[in-house]
Structure formats: C-alpha cells, structure tokens
Amino acid sequence: MSDELNPSRLRSILSAYPSLRVGVVGDFFLDAYFDCEPALNEISLETGRTCYQVVRHRRQAGAAGTVAANLRALGVGAVEAVGYCGDDGEGYELRRAMQALGLHTSGFYTTPDRFTPTYGKPCYLDRNKNGRPEIRELERLDTKNRRPTPRALQDEIIAHIHRRLAQWDAVILLDQVTEANCGVLTSRVRSSIAGALSDHPRCIALADSRERIGLFKGAILKPNQQEAIKAVGHRGRPSLKASQEHAKTLSVRTGHPVFLTLGAKGILIAESGVVRRVPAVRVASPIDIVGAGDACSASIATALAAGARPVEAATLASLAASVTIQQIGTTGTASPNQIHRRLQEVRRGL
C-alpha cells in the first residue's frame, strides 16, 4: 500500500480539498442514538418487560449525511446536500445536525407528506470494559417512506441538480432506501442525472446503492460484493475471483472505473479491462464497520476530483476506512491528520 501513496503525494492530494465543491444527492437519514445505562433498567408494571433507561441522546446525519460528514472531516471546502426530510421533529433534528456540519442546504427540501427517514439506535453503555464505557448497539428502529416519492418533489430535486452540476467538482449519489422509487434517487431522478452528467464531463460522479447499483449510468460505481453480484445478474456466494470478473464487467458496461469493496480484503479497482486490488489496513479490535462504506465513497470521489489516480483514491479510501471503523458506537469520520498518521503506521509496518 505504501508504494501506491507516499506521504508527499498524500499531502498533495489532500491540499486540494479546501477548494473543492461537492454535491451529495440522496437519502439523508437521522441517526438517533439512545444511550442506555443497563444498571438502571426497570421492569414495567404493566407488561413485565424491560424498560431501558436512556441517559444520553445523540443525533447525527446518517446515510447520505454520513458521506457529507466524511467530506467535511476530510476538509472539503463546500458540501451541498440535495434531498428531503419530513416536516416533523426528526426533520428538525436532522437539519440541526446538517447545520452543525456546515452543509449547504438550498437543495434540501422539507415536505409535510414524507417521513424523515430515521434509524433509531438504542445502545447499551457497558462501563465494565477495561474501565472505559463501551457502546453496544441493540435492535434498531427504522422509519422509512414506503410510498413513491411525489413527482413534484422529484421535479424540484431534478431542477436543483441541473442548476448546480456545473459548479460541482464531484457529486456523490447515495441510494439508501430499499423500496424502489421511495427515496431521492428514483428512476426519473437517476435518468435525469445521467443525461446531465454527459454535459459535464469534468464533474466526478460516484454512485453507491444498496439495491440498484447496476441501474446508474454515467457514473463511477462503488458496489460491495453482494451488490455487484446482483448488478451483473449472477447468483452464488462472493469470491475474490468472481468479484474481479464482476468489477470488470461493470466497468466495461459503464465506461468508467469501478471500485468494488471487499471488506477486510480491501478494494478492487477495475479500469480499461484491468483489475487491481488495494489491501485493507489491518487494525486492532474492537471495530465497528458501520459507515465504513460511506467513508470510502467520500474518499474516492474527493481524491479523484483532486487529480488522484484510481489506485491512489482506493488507497486513501482504505486508510480512511481503517480510521472510522475504530470509532465504536457511531458512524465515524477521518481527518487529514488521522489519515497521515495511519499511512505512517502502515509504512512503519505497525
């Protein structure tokens, strides 16, 4: 890894970030953490079930918001959020979290007929772990929209993207919602973006989708192994050899590089019929992989926008992800200083 990206080159890439303007288009969720103290548990007199006692609330921008948070942590000068929230308390909390990140929100709409997508995350605080609190996430409560996104709202999002695309150095498309056409990146919005991207070849576009990565056109794709299997129409369990073929197939199909994430095995980069692998950075336990893919998306898109080669972008993404997964009980971020330190550790063989 250190052969692909030395400290001097890393500094050069990261130094360009403050001048970048990046759009994040997609599903912004509220991550609502409820930290509970196990020693305070009570038993309900009415049901006999455990009443978890909340001692702290944490509110963060999740999903596309995690991508945006990583962009800001990397030092990107301007990050624009495009999407929507509901006219509800969760929407208020999400907008407050986005404001704290310093996001530009002129393209982020509040609408009364949609839920604010929310991940409710009860967590246990284990205070007996080596004298330090450890956060352990319990069962999650999901609030999502399961009715199609109104056409008028789609039109507003499309119009805003068309107005702003010429100003963006990169745009990250984050499709988090499982239900088709119930999130921001509906089939109409995807099609419109693909058409607009052809008129703005300078803008780096990267797509990340849980269910529909194979339907994005005109963009760099960043699937994981299971998403790539679905995109190429194959079945079976993922393997490194199969993933190499899937990455190559998707790259040929789109005419753009493909970054296929392998978890602990690293990242595959497919470009011009050639596939390379950048290994993951090994770190000590405990780890929390929530948000690692979002850190990779942010790192890849910004590095490419700053002039990095694809293998350099994948290396930077691997370094950033290794920092975020050591942040337990939260969707972490990685700063330039943390990435520099991690690269130095890798070069020293730590």
Coordinates of C-alpha atoms in Angstrom, one line a residue:
M1 CA 0.0 0.0 0.0
S2 CA 2.7 2.5 0.9
D3 CA 4.2 2.0 -2.6
E4 CA 1.0 3.4 -4.1
L5 CA 0.8 6.5 -1.9
N6 CA 3.7 8.1 -0.1
P7 CA 3.3 11.0 2.4
S8 CA 4.3 13.6 -0.1
R9 CA 1.8 12.5 -2.6
L10 CA -0.9 12.2 0.1
R11 CA -0.3 15.8 1.2
S12 CA -0.5 17.0 -2.4
I13 CA -3.9 15.3 -2.9
L14 CA -5.4 16.5 0.5
S15 CA -4.2 20.0 0.0
A16 CA -6.6 20.4 -2.9
Y17 CA -9.7 19.6 -0.8
P18 CA -10.4 23.0 0.6
S19 CA -11.0 24.4 -2.9
L20 CA -13.4 21.6 -3.8
R21 CA -17.2 21.9 -4.0
V22 CA -19.0 18.5 -3.8
G23 CA -22.7 17.7 -4.1
V24 CA -24.2 14.9 -2.1
V25 CA -27.5 13.7 -3.7
G26 CA -29.5 11.0 -1.9
D27 CA -31.2 9.7 1.2
F28 CA -30.3 11.7 4.3
F29 CA -31.3 9.8 7.4
L30 CA -31.4 10.9 11.0
D31 CA -29.2 8.6 13.2
A32 CA -31.0 8.9 16.6
Y33 CA -28.9 7.2 19.3
F34 CA -30.4 6.4 22.7
D35 CA -27.6 5.5 25.1
C36 CA -29.0 3.4 27.9
E37 CA -27.5 2.5 31.3
P38 CA -28.0 -1.2 32.0
A39 CA -27.7 -0.8 35.8
L40 CA -30.8 1.5 35.7
N41 CA -33.1 -1.0 33.9
E42 CA -36.6 -1.2 35.3
I43 CA -39.4 -3.7 34.8
S44 CA -42.7 -2.4 33.5
L45 CA -45.5 -2.9 36.0
E46 CA -48.0 -3.2 33.0
T47 CA -46.1 -5.6 30.7
G48 CA -43.4 -7.2 32.8
R49 CA -40.9 -6.2 30.1
T50 CA -37.6 -4.4 30.5
C51 CA -37.7 -0.6 30.4
Y52 CA -34.4 0.6 29.1
Q53 CA -33.3 3.8 30.8
V54 CA -31.9 6.5 28.4
V55 CA -29.1 8.6 29.9
R56 CA -28.0 10.4 26.7
H57 CA -29.3 11.3 23.3
R58 CA -27.1 11.7 20.2
R59 CA -28.4 13.0 16.9
Q60 CA -26.3 12.7 13.7
A61 CA -26.9 13.0 10.0
G62 CA -26.8 9.4 8.7
A63 CA -26.7 7.6 5.3
A64 CA -26.0 10.4 2.8
G65 CA -25.4 12.5 5.9
T66 CA -22.5 10.2 6.8
V67 CA -21.0 10.7 3.4
A68 CA -21.3 14.5 3.9
A69 CA -19.8 14.3 7.4
N70 CA -16.8 12.5 6.0
L71 CA -16.4 15.1 3.3
R72 CA -16.3 17.8 5.8
A73 CA -13.9 15.9 8.0
L74 CA -11.6 15.5 5.0
G75 CA -11.5 19.3 4.7
V76 CA -13.7 19.7 1.6
G77 CA -14.4 23.4 1.3
A78 CA -18.1 23.3 0.3
V79 CA -20.5 20.3 0.6
E80 CA -24.0 20.7 -0.8
A81 CA -26.8 18.4 0.4
V82 CA -29.6 17.6 -2.1
G83 CA -32.6 15.6 -0.8
Y84 CA -35.5 15.9 1.6
C85 CA -36.9 15.5 5.1
G86 CA -40.3 15.5 6.6
D87 CA -41.9 18.4 8.4
D88 CA -41.6 16.7 11.7
G89 CA -39.4 16.6 14.9
E90 CA -36.9 14.2 13.3
G91 CA -36.6 16.6 10.3
Y92 CA -35.8 19.4 12.8
E93 CA -33.1 17.3 14.4
L94 CA -31.7 16.2 11.0
R95 CA -31.5 19.8 9.8
R96 CA -29.8 20.8 13.0
A97 CA -27.2 18.1 12.6
M98 CA -26.6 19.1 9.0
Q99 CA -26.2 22.8 10.0
A100 CA -23.6 21.7 12.6
L101 CA -21.7 20.1 9.8
G102 CA -21.7 23.3 7.8
L103 CA -23.6 21.8 4.8
H104 CA -25.2 24.0 2.2
T105 CA -28.9 23.1 2.1
S106 CA -30.6 25.2 -0.5
G107 CA -31.4 21.9 -2.3
F108 CA -32.6 20.1 0.7
Y109 CA -36.4 20.3 0.9
T110 CA -38.8 19.9 3.8
T111 CA -42.1 18.3 2.9
P112 CA -45.2 17.6 5.0
D113 CA -46.2 14.4 3.3
R114 CA -43.0 12.4 3.9
F115 CA -41.4 10.9 6.9
T116 CA -37.9 12.0 7.8
P117 CA -36.0 8.7 7.3
T118 CA -34.7 7.7 10.7
Y119 CA -32.5 5.0 12.2
G120 CA -33.4 4.7 15.9
K121 CA -30.4 3.1 17.6
P122 CA -30.8 2.1 21.3
C123 CA -27.3 1.4 22.7
Y124 CA -26.0 -0.1 26.0
L125 CA -23.2 1.7 27.8
D126 CA -21.0 -1.1 29.3
R127 CA -19.0 0.6 32.0
N128 CA -17.1 -2.5 33.0
K129 CA -15.0 -2.8 29.9
N130 CA -11.4 -2.1 30.9
G131 CA -12.6 0.8 33.0
R132 CA -14.0 2.6 29.9
P133 CA -17.5 2.8 28.6
E134 CA -18.2 0.6 25.6
I135 CA -21.2 1.3 23.4
R136 CA -23.1 -1.7 22.2
E137 CA -25.9 -1.2 19.7
L138 CA -29.2 -3.0 20.4
E139 CA -32.0 -3.7 17.9
R140 CA -32.7 -0.8 15.6
L141 CA -35.9 1.0 14.8
D142 CA -36.2 2.1 11.2
T143 CA -38.6 4.8 9.9
K144 CA -38.7 5.0 6.1
N145 CA -41.0 6.1 3.3
R146 CA -42.8 3.2 1.7
R147 CA -44.9 5.2 -0.8
P148 CA -43.4 6.6 -4.0
T149 CA -41.8 10.0 -3.8
P150 CA -44.2 12.6 -5.1
R151 CA -43.5 13.7 -8.7
A152 CA -43.5 17.4 -7.8
L153 CA -40.7 16.8 -5.2
Q154 CA -38.7 14.8 -7.7
D155 CA -39.0 17.8 -10.1
E156 CA -37.6 20.2 -7.5
I157 CA -34.7 17.9 -6.9
I158 CA -34.0 17.4 -10.6
A159 CA -34.2 21.2 -11.3
H160 CA -31.7 21.9 -8.4
I161 CA -29.2 19.3 -9.7
H162 CA -29.3 20.8 -13.2
R163 CA -28.7 24.3 -11.8
R164 CA -25.8 23.2 -9.6
L165 CA -24.0 20.4 -11.5
A166 CA -21.7 22.8 -13.4
Q167 CA -20.5 24.2 -10.1
W168 CA -19.6 20.8 -8.6
D169 CA -16.2 19.2 -8.8
A170 CA -17.8 15.9 -7.7
V171 CA -21.2 14.6 -7.0
I172 CA -21.9 11.5 -4.8
L173 CA -25.2 9.7 -5.4
L174 CA -26.2 7.7 -2.3
D175 CA -29.3 5.4 -2.7
Q176 CA -30.0 4.0 0.7
V177 CA -33.7 3.1 0.5
T178 CA -34.6 -0.5 -0.3
E179 CA -38.0 0.3 -1.7
A180 CA -38.0 1.3 -5.4
N181 CA -38.8 4.9 -6.1
C182 CA -39.5 5.7 -2.5
G183 CA -36.3 7.7 -1.9
V184 CA -34.5 10.6 -3.5
L185 CA -32.8 8.7 -6.4
T186 CA -35.9 7.5 -8.2
S187 CA -35.8 6.1 -11.7
R188 CA -36.7 9.6 -13.0
V189 CA -34.0 11.3 -11.0
R190 CA -31.4 8.8 -11.9
S191 CA -32.2 9.1 -15.6
S192 CA -32.1 12.9 -15.4
I193 CA -28.8 12.9 -13.7
A194 CA -27.3 10.5 -16.2
G195 CA -28.3 12.8 -19.0
A196 CA -27.0 15.9 -17.3
L197 CA -23.6 14.3 -16.5
S198 CA -22.9 13.8 -20.2
D199 CA -22.9 17.6 -20.5
H200 CA -20.5 18.0 -17.5
P201 CA -17.6 15.5 -18.1
R202 CA -15.4 17.5 -15.7
C203 CA -17.5 16.5 -12.7
I204 CA -16.6 13.3 -11.0
A205 CA -19.8 11.3 -10.3
L206 CA -19.8 8.3 -8.0
A207 CA -22.8 6.1 -7.2
D208 CA -23.4 3.9 -4.2
S209 CA -26.7 1.9 -4.0
R210 CA -27.8 -0.9 -1.8
E211 CA -30.3 -2.4 -4.3
R212 CA -29.8 -0.7 -7.7
I213 CA -26.2 -0.1 -8.4
G214 CA -26.4 -1.6 -11.8
L215 CA -29.1 0.9 -12.9
F216 CA -26.8 4.0 -12.5
K217 CA -25.4 5.4 -15.8
G218 CA -22.7 7.9 -16.4
A219 CA -21.1 7.4 -13.0
I220 CA -18.3 5.6 -11.3
L221 CA -19.9 2.6 -9.4
K222 CA -18.9 1.6 -5.9
P223 CA -20.6 -1.7 -5.1
N224 CA -19.7 -4.3 -2.4
Q225 CA -19.5 -7.9 -3.4
Q226 CA -23.2 -8.8 -3.0
E227 CA -24.3 -5.6 -4.8
A228 CA -22.0 -6.4 -7.7
I229 CA -23.4 -10.0 -7.9
K230 CA -26.9 -8.6 -8.2
A231 CA -25.9 -5.9 -10.7
V232 CA -24.4 -8.4 -13.2
G233 CA -27.3 -10.9 -12.7
H234 CA -25.3 -13.7 -11.2
R235 CA -26.0 -15.9 -8.2
G236 CA -23.9 -17.6 -5.6
R237 CA -21.6 -16.7 -2.8
P238 CA -19.0 -14.0 -3.4
S239 CA -15.4 -14.9 -4.0
L240 CA -12.4 -12.8 -4.9
K241 CA -12.1 -14.3 -8.4
A242 CA -15.8 -13.8 -9.1
S243 CA -15.7 -10.2 -7.8
Q244 CA -12.8 -9.4 -10.1
E245 CA -14.9 -10.5 -13.1
H246 CA -17.9 -8.6 -11.8
A247 CA -15.9 -5.4 -11.4
K248 CA -14.5 -5.8 -14.9
T249 CA -18.0 -6.4 -16.3
L250 CA -19.4 -3.3 -14.7
S251 CA -16.5 -1.2 -15.8
V252 CA -16.9 -2.2 -19.4
R253 CA -20.7 -1.7 -19.2
T254 CA -20.4 1.9 -17.8
G255 CA -17.2 3.0 -19.4
H256 CA -15.9 4.2 -16.1
P257 CA -13.7 2.8 -13.3
V258 CA -15.4 0.6 -10.7
F259 CA -14.4 0.4 -7.1
L260 CA -15.6 -2.9 -5.6
T261 CA -15.2 -3.1 -1.8
L262 CA -14.2 -6.4 -0.3
G263 CA -14.5 -5.6 3.4
A264 CA -11.4 -6.9 5.2
K265 CA -9.8 -7.9 1.9
G266 CA -9.6 -4.3 0.6
I267 CA -10.9 -2.7 -2.7
L268 CA -10.8 -3.8 -6.3
I269 CA -10.3 -1.2 -9.0
A270 CA -11.4 -2.1 -12.5
E271 CA -10.4 0.2 -15.3
S272 CA -9.8 -0.4 -19.0
G273 CA -10.1 -4.1 -18.7
V274 CA -7.5 -4.3 -15.9
V275 CA -8.4 -5.1 -12.3
R276 CA -6.1 -4.3 -9.3
R277 CA -6.6 -4.8 -5.6
V278 CA -5.7 -2.4 -2.8
P279 CA -5.5 -4.3 0.5
A280 CA -7.4 -3.2 3.6
V281 CA -5.4 -1.7 6.5
R282 CA -5.5 -4.1 9.4
V283 CA -6.3 -2.6 12.8
A284 CA -6.8 -3.9 16.3
S285 CA -10.1 -4.8 17.7
P286 CA -12.7 -3.7 18.7
I287 CA -14.0 -2.4 15.4
D288 CA -17.4 -1.0 14.2
I289 CA -17.8 -1.2 10.5
V290 CA -21.0 0.9 10.4
G291 CA -20.3 3.8 7.9
A292 CA -17.1 2.4 6.5
G293 CA -18.6 2.3 3.0
D294 CA -19.6 5.9 3.3
A295 CA -16.1 6.9 4.3
C296 CA -14.8 5.1 1.2
S297 CA -17.3 6.9 -1.1
A298 CA -16.3 10.3 0.3
S299 CA -12.6 9.5 0.0
I300 CA -12.7 8.0 -3.5
A301 CA -14.8 10.8 -5.0
T302 CA -12.7 13.7 -3.5
A303 CA -9.4 12.1 -4.3
L304 CA -10.4 11.7 -7.9
A305 CA -11.7 15.3 -8.0
A306 CA -8.3 16.4 -6.6
G307 CA -6.5 14.6 -9.5
A308 CA -5.6 11.3 -7.9
R309 CA -5.2 8.1 -9.9
P310 CA -7.8 5.5 -9.2
V311 CA -5.4 3.3 -7.3
E312 CA -4.4 6.3 -5.2
A313 CA -8.0 7.1 -4.5
A314 CA -8.6 3.5 -3.4
T315 CA -5.6 3.5 -1.1
L316 CA -6.7 6.8 0.5
A317 CA -10.2 5.2 1.0
S318 CA -8.7 2.2 2.7
L319 CA -6.7 4.4 5.1
A320 CA -9.8 6.5 5.9
A321 CA -12.0 3.4 6.5
S322 CA -9.4 2.0 8.9
V323 CA -9.7 5.1 11.0
T324 CA -13.5 5.2 11.0
I325 CA -14.0 1.5 12.0
Q326 CA -12.1 2.1 15.2
Q327 CA -14.8 4.6 16.3
I328 CA -17.2 2.5 18.3
G329 CA -21.0 3.1 18.5
T330 CA -21.0 5.9 15.9
T331 CA -20.6 6.4 12.2
G332 CA -17.1 7.7 12.3
T333 CA -15.1 10.1 10.1
A334 CA -11.4 10.5 9.3
S335 CA -9.5 13.8 9.2
P336 CA -6.4 14.5 7.1
N337 CA -4.2 14.3 10.2
Q338 CA -5.6 10.9 11.1
I339 CA -5.1 9.6 7.5
H340 CA -1.5 10.9 7.5
R341 CA -0.8 9.1 10.8
R342 CA -2.3 5.9 9.6
L343 CA -0.2 6.0 6.4
Q344 CA 2.9 6.5 8.5
E345 CA 1.9 3.5 10.7
V346 CA 1.5 1.4 7.6
R347 CA 4.9 2.4 6.2
R348 CA 6.5 1.5 9.6
G349 CA 4.8 -1.9 9.5
L350 CA 2.7 -1.3 12.6

